[in-house]
CSV table of C-alpha atoms in Angstrom, one decimal:
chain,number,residue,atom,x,y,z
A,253,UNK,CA,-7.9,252.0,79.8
A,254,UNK,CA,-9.7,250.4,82.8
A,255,UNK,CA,-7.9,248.6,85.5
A,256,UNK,CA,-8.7,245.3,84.6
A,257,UNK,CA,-10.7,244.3,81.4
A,258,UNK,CA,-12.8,240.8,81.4
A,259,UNK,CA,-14.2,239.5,78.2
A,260,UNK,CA,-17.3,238.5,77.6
A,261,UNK,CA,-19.3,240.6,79.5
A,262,UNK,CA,-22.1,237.5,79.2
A,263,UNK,CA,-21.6,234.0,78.3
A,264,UNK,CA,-24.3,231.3,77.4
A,265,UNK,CA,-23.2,228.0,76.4
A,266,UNK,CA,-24.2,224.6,76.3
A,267,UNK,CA,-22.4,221.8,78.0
A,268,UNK,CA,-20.9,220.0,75.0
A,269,UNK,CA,-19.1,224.1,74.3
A,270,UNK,CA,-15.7,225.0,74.2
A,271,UNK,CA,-14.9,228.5,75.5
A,272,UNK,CA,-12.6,230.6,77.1
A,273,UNK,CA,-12.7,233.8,79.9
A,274,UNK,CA,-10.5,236.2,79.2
A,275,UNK,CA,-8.9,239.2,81.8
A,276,UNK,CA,-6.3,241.9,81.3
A,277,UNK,CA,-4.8,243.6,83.8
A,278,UNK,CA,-3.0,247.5,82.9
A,279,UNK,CA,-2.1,248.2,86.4
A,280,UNK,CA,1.0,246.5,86.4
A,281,UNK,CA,0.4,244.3,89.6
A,282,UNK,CA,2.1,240.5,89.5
A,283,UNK,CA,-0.8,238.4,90.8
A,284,UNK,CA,-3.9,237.3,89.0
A,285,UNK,CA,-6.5,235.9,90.8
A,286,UNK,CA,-10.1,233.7,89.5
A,287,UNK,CA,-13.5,233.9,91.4
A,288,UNK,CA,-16.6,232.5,91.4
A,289,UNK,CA,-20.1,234.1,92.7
A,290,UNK,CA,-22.6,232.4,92.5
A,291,UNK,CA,-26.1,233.4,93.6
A,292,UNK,CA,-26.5,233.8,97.4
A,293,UNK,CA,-23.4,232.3,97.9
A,294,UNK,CA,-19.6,233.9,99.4
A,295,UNK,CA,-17.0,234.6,96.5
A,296,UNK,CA,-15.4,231.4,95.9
A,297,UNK,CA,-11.4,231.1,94.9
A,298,UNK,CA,-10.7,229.2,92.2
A,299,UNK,CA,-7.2,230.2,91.0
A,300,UNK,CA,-4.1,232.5,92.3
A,301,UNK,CA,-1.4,233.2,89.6
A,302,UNK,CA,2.0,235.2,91.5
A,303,UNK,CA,4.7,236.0,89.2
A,304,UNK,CA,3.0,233.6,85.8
A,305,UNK,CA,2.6,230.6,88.5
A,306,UNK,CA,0.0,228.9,89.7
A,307,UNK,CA,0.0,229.2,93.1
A,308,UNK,CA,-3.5,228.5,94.7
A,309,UNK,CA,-5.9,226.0,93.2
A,310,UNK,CA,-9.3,225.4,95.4
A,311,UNK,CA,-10.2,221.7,94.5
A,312,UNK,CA,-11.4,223.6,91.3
A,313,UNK,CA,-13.3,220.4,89.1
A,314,UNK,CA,-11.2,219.6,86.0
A,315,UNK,CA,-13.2,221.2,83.2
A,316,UNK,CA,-12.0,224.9,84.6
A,317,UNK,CA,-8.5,225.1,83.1
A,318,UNK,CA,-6.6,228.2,83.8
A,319,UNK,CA,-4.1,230.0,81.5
A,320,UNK,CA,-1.6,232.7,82.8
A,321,UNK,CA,0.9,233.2,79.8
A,322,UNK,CA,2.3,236.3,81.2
A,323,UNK,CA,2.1,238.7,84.4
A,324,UNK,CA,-0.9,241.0,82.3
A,325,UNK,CA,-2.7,238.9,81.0
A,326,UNK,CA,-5.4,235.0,82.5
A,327,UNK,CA,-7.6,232.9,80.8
A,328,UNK,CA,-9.6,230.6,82.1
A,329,UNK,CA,-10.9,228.0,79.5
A,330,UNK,CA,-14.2,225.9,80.0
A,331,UNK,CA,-15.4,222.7,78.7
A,332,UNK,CA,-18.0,220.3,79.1
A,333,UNK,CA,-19.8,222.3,82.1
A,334,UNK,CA,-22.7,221.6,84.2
A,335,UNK,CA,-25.3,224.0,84.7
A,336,UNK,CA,-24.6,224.2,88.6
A,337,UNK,CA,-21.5,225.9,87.0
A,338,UNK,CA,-23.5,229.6,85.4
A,339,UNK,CA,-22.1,232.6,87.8
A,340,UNK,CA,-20.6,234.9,87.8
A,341,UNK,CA,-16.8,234.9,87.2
A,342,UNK,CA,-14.6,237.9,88.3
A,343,UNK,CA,-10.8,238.5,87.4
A,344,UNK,CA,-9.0,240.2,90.0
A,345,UNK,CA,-5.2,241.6,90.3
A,346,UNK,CA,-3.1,243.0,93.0
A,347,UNK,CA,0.4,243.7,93.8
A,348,UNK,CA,2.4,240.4,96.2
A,349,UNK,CA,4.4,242.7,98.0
A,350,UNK,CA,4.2,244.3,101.4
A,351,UNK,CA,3.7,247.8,100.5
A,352,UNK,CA,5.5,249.3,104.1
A,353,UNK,CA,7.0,247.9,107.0
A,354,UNK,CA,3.7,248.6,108.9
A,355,UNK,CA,2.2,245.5,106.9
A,356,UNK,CA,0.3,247.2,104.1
A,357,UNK,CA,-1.7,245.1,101.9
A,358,UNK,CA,-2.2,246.1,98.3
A,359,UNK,CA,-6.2,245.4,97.7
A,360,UNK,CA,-7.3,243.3,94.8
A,361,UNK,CA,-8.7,245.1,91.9
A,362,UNK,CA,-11.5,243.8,90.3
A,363,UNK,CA,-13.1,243.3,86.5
A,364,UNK,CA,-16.4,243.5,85.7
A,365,UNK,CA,-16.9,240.0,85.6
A,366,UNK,CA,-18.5,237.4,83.0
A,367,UNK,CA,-21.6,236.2,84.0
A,368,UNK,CA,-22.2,233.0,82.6
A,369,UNK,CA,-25.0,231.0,82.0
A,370,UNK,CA,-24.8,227.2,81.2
A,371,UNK,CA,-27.5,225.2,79.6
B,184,UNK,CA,-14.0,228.4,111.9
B,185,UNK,CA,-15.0,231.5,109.4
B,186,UNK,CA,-12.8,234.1,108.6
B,187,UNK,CA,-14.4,236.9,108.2
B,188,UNK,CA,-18.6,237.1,109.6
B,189,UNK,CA,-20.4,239.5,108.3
B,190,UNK,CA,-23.9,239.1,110.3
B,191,UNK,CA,-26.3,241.5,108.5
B,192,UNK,CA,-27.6,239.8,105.6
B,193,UNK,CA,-29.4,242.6,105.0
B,194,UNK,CA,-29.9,246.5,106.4
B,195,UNK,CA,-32.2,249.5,105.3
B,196,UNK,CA,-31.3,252.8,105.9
B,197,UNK,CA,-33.1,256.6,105.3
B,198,UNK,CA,-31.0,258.8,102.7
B,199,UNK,CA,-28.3,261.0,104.2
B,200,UNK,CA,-28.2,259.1,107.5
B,201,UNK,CA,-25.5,256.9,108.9
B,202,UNK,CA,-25.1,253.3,108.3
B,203,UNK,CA,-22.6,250.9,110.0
B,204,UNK,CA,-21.5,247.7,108.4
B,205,UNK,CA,-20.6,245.2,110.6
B,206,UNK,CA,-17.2,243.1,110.0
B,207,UNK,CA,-15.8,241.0,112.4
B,208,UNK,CA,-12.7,238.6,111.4
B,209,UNK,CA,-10.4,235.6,112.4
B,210,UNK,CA,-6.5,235.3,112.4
B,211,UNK,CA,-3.6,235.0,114.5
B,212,UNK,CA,-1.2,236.5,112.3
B,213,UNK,CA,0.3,240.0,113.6
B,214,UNK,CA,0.2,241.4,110.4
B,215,UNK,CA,-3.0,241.8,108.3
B,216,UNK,CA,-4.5,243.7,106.0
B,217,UNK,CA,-9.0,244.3,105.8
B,218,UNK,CA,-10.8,245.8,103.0
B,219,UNK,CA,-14.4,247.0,101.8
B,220,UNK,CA,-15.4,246.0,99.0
B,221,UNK,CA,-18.9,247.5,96.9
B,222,UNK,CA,-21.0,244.9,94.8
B,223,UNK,CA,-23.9,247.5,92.5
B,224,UNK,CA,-26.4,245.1,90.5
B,225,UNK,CA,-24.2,245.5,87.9
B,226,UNK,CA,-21.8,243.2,89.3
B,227,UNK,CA,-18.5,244.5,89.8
B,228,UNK,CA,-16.9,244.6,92.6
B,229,UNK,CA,-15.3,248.3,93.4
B,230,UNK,CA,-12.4,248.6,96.4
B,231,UNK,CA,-13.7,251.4,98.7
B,232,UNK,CA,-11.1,251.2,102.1
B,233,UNK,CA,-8.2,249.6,103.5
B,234,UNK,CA,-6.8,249.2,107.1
B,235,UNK,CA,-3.6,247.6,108.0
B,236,UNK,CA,-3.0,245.8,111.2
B,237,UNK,CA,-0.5,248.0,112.6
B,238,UNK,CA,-2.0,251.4,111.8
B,239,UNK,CA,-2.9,253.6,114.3
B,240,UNK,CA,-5.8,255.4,113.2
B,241,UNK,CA,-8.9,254.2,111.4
B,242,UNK,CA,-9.1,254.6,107.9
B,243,UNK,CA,-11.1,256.9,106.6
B,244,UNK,CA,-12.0,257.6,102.5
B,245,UNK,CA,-14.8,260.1,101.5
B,246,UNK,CA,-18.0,259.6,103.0
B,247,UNK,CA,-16.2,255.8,103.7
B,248,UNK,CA,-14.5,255.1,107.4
B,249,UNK,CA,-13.2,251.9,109.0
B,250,UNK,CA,-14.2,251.8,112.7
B,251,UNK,CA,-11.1,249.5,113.5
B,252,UNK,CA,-11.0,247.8,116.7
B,253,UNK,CA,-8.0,245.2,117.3
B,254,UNK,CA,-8.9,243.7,120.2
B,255,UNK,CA,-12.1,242.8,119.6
B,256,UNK,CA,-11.2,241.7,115.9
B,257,UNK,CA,-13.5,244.2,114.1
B,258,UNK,CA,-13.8,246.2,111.4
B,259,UNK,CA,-16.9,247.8,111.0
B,260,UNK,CA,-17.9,250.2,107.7
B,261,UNK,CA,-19.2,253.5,108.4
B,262,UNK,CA,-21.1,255.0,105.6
B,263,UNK,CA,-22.0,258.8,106.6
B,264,UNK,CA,-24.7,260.8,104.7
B,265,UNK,CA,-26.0,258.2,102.6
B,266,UNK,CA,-27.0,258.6,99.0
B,267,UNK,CA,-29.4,256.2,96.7
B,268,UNK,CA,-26.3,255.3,94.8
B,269,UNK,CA,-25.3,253.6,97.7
B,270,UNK,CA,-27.3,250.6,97.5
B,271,UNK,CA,-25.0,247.8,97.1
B,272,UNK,CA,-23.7,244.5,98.4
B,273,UNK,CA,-21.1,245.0,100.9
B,274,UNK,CA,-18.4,243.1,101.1
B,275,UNK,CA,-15.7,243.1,104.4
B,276,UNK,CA,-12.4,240.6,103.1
B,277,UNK,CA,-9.3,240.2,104.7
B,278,UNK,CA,-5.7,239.7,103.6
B,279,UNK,CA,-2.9,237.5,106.1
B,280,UNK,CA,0.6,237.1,105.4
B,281,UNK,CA,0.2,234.2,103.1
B,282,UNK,CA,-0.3,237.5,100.2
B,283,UNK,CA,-1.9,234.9,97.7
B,284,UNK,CA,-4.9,234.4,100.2
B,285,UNK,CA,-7.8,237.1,100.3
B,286,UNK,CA,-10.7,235.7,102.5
B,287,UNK,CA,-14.1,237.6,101.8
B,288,UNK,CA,-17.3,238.0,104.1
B,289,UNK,CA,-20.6,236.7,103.0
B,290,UNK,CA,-22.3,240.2,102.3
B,291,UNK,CA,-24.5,243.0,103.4
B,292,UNK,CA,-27.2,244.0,101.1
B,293,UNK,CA,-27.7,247.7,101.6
B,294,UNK,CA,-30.7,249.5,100.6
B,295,UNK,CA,-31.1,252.8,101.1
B,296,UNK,CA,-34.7,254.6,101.2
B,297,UNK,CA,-35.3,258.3,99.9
């Protein structure tokens, strides 16, 4: 089973839709994280979930709506989007913890991403 | 001010040569974690090093190292004996105390020529 698993792979919708992202995480890690990339732009933060809470949440516009019902599982449900809104969207997970005393950092681990397409 | 700079938008290199990545970042923590990140066309985005503030030697993974230099606040990628499957977007991110908070570079697009 892969690390983390995003579904859809691909996404078009129109703006009047209803859908939902969905990631899964088997590694056993207690953060969940949201990303946006759009084209020639940095990755963008949208959510941070620690421990089934929301913890971060970058000015994200209203019609984003993300769901963490447990430590394995995000959703991130979409409604009414604009078209300045198609990217791609990558799940990510990582462990909160200092690994060692020297300050190691667990990386995030990535999905493959839904790339969505609004119209 | 930025974070993390990563100043080669884009870079070109001959099959099974060296390539360095450039990576400098911003923080005042003590304690801090950097990562490399590789973006295929394909889109996801695959882990390929980590180096931790206190540690003493650059990392090194495979054909993967971390040039790491503290005082100057850089952490430049080393890819040695480059393949075709190489070509990727190259991403440099970094990881402070706050653990919540992973800030990424803007890229490198790497192509390499046979």
């Amino acid at each position: 089973e892969t690390g983390v698993t995003q579904t859809p792979r691909h996404l078009v919708m129109g703006m009047t839709n209803k859908k939902s992202l969905k990631c899964e995480q088997h590694l056993g890690h207690n953060a969940m994280y949201w990303y946006k990339q759009s084209a020639k732009k940095p990755l963008e933060l949208m959510f941070v979930y620690s421990l089934e809470e929301r913890v971060e949440n970058n000015s994200v516009p209203s019609r984003f709506s993300p769901e963490c019902p447990n430590s394995s599982h995000l959703f991130l449900h979409l409604h009414t989007l604009q078209p300045e809104d198609s990217a791609l969207y990558l799940c990510a997970s990582s462990q909160d913890q200092e690994d060692n005393l020297g300050g190691g950092y667990s990386p995030l681990h990535f999905g493959n991403g839904t790339r969505l397409t609004v119209t | 001010a930025q974070k993390i700079t990563q100043t080669q938008p884009g870079m070109f290199v001959q099959e099974k040569e060296a390539v360095t990545l450039d990576c400098t970042y911003d923080t005042s923590d003590p304690s801090y974690g950097l990562f490399w990140y590789k973006q295929p066309s394909s889109g996801e985005m695959i882990f390929l090093i980590y180096q931790g503030s206190y540690d003493q030697q650059n990392a090194t993974e495979g054909r993967y190292s971390l040039n790491f230099q503290k005082a100057r606040k850089s952490a430049n990628l080393v890819i040695s004996a480059s393949q075709l499957g190489d070509s990727a977007m190259y991403f440099c991110a970094m990881r402070e105390v706050n653990f919540n908070k992973f800030y990424f570079g803007s890229g490198t697009k790497l192509n390499v020529k046979p």
